[in-house]
XYZ file of N, CA and C in Angstrom:
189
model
N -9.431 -4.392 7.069
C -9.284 -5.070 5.799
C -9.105 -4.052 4.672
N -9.968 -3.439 5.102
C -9.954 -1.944 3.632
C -7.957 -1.417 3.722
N -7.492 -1.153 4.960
C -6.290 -0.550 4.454
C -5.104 -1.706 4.196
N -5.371 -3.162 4.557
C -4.835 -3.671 3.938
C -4.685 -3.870 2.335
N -5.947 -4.128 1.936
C -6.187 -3.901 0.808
C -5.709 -2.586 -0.394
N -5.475 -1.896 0.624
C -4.817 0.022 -0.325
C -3.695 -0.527 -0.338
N -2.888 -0.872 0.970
C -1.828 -1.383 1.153
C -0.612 -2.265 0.029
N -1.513 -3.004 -0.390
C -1.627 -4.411 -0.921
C -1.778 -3.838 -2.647
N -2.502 -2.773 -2.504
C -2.766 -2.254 -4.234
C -1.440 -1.252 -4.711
N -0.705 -0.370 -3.574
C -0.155 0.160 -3.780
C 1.018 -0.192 -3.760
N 1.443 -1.991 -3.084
C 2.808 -2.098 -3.232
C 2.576 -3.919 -4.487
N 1.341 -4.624 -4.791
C 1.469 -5.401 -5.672
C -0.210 -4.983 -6.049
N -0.084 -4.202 -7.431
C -1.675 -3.549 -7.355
C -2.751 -4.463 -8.150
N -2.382 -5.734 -8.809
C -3.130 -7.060 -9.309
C -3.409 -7.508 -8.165
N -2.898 -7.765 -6.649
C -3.599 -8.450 -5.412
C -4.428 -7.537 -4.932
N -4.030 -5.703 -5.043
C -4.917 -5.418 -4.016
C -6.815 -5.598 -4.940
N -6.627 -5.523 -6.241
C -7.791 -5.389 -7.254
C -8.268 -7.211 -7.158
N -7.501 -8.054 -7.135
C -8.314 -9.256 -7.212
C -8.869 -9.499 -5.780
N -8.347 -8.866 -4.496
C -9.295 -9.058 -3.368
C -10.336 -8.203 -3.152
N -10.080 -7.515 -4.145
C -11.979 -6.504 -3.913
C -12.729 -7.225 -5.019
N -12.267 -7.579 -6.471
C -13.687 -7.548 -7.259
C -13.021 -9.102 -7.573
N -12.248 -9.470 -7.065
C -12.278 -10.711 -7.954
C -11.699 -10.836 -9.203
N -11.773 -11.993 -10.187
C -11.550 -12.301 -11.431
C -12.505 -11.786 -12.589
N -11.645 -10.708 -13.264
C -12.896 -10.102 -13.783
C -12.189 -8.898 -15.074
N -12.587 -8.242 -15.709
C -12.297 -7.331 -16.681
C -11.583 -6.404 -16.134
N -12.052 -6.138 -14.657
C -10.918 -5.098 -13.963
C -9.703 -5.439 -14.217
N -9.571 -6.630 -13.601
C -8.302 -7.162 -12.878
C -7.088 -6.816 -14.253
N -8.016 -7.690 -15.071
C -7.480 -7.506 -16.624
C -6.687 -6.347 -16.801
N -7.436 -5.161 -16.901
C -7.041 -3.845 -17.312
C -5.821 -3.463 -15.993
N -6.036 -3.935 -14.870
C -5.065 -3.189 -13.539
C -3.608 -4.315 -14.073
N -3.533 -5.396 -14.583
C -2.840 -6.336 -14.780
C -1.808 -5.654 -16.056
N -2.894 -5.412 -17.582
C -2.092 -4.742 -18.311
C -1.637 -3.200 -18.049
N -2.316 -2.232 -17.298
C -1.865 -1.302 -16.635
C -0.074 -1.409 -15.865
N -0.612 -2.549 -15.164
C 0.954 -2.660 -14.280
C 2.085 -3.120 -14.922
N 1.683 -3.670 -16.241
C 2.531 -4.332 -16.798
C 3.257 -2.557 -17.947
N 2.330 -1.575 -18.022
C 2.939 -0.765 -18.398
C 3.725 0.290 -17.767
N 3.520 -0.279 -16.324
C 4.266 0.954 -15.333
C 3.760 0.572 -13.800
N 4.722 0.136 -13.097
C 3.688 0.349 -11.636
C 3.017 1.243 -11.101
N 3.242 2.459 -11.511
C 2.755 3.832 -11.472
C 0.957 3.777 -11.710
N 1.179 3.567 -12.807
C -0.544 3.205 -13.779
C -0.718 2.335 -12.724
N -0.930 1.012 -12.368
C -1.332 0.050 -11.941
C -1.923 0.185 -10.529
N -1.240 1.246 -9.913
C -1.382 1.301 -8.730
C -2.369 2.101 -8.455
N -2.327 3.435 -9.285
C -3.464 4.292 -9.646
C -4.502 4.110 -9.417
N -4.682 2.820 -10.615
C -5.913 2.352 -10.938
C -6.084 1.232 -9.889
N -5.437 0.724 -9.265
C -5.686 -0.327 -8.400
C -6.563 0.818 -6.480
N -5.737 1.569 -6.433
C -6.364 2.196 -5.069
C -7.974 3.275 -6.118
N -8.017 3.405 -7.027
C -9.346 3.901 -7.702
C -10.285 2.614 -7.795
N -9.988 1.508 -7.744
C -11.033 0.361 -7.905
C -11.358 -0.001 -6.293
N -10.405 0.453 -5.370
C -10.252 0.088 -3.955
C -11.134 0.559 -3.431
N -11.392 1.998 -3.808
C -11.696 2.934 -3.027
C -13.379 3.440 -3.705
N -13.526 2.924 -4.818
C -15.311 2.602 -5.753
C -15.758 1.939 -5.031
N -15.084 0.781 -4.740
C -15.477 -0.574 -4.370
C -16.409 -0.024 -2.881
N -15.387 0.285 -2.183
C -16.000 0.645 -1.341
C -16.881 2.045 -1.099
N -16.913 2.981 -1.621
C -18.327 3.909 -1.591
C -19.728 2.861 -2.329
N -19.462 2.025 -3.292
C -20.413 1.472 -3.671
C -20.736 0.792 -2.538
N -19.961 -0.043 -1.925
C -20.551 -0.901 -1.148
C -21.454 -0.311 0.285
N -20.744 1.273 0.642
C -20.937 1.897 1.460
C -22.447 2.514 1.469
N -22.519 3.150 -0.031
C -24.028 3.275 -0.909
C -25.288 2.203 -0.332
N -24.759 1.142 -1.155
C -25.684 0.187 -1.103
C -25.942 0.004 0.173
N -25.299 0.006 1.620
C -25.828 -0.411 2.463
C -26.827 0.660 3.097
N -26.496 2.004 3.042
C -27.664 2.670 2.999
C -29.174 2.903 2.930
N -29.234 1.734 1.863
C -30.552 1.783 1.273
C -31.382 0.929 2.310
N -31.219 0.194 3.364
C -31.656 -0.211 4.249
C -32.383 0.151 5.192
């Protein structure tokens, strides 16, 4: 799922960011990002991909 998701950010980068965090302030910013360049968008879309998951990776740790 994770490299679909890179996948998915790097060729439409508003889908790969709304299947990790959802509807949300991100999405927002990766949305007007892409709208200034797919370049930006994508950037920031595999950087929210790839948080997402060390956070999530983090948190399970603590177990």
């Amino acid at each position: 799922m994770k490299l679909l998701r890179i996948l998915l950010g790097l060729l439409v980068p508003p889908l790969g960011v709304f299947l990790t965090v959802g509807v949300g302030p991100t999405l927002v910013i990766n949305v007007l990002l892409t709208l200034l360049g797919w370049l930006p968008g994508s950037i920031h879309a595999v950087w929210v991909i790839a948080k997402h998951e060390e956070a999530f990776n983090r948190e399970g740790d603590i177990y």
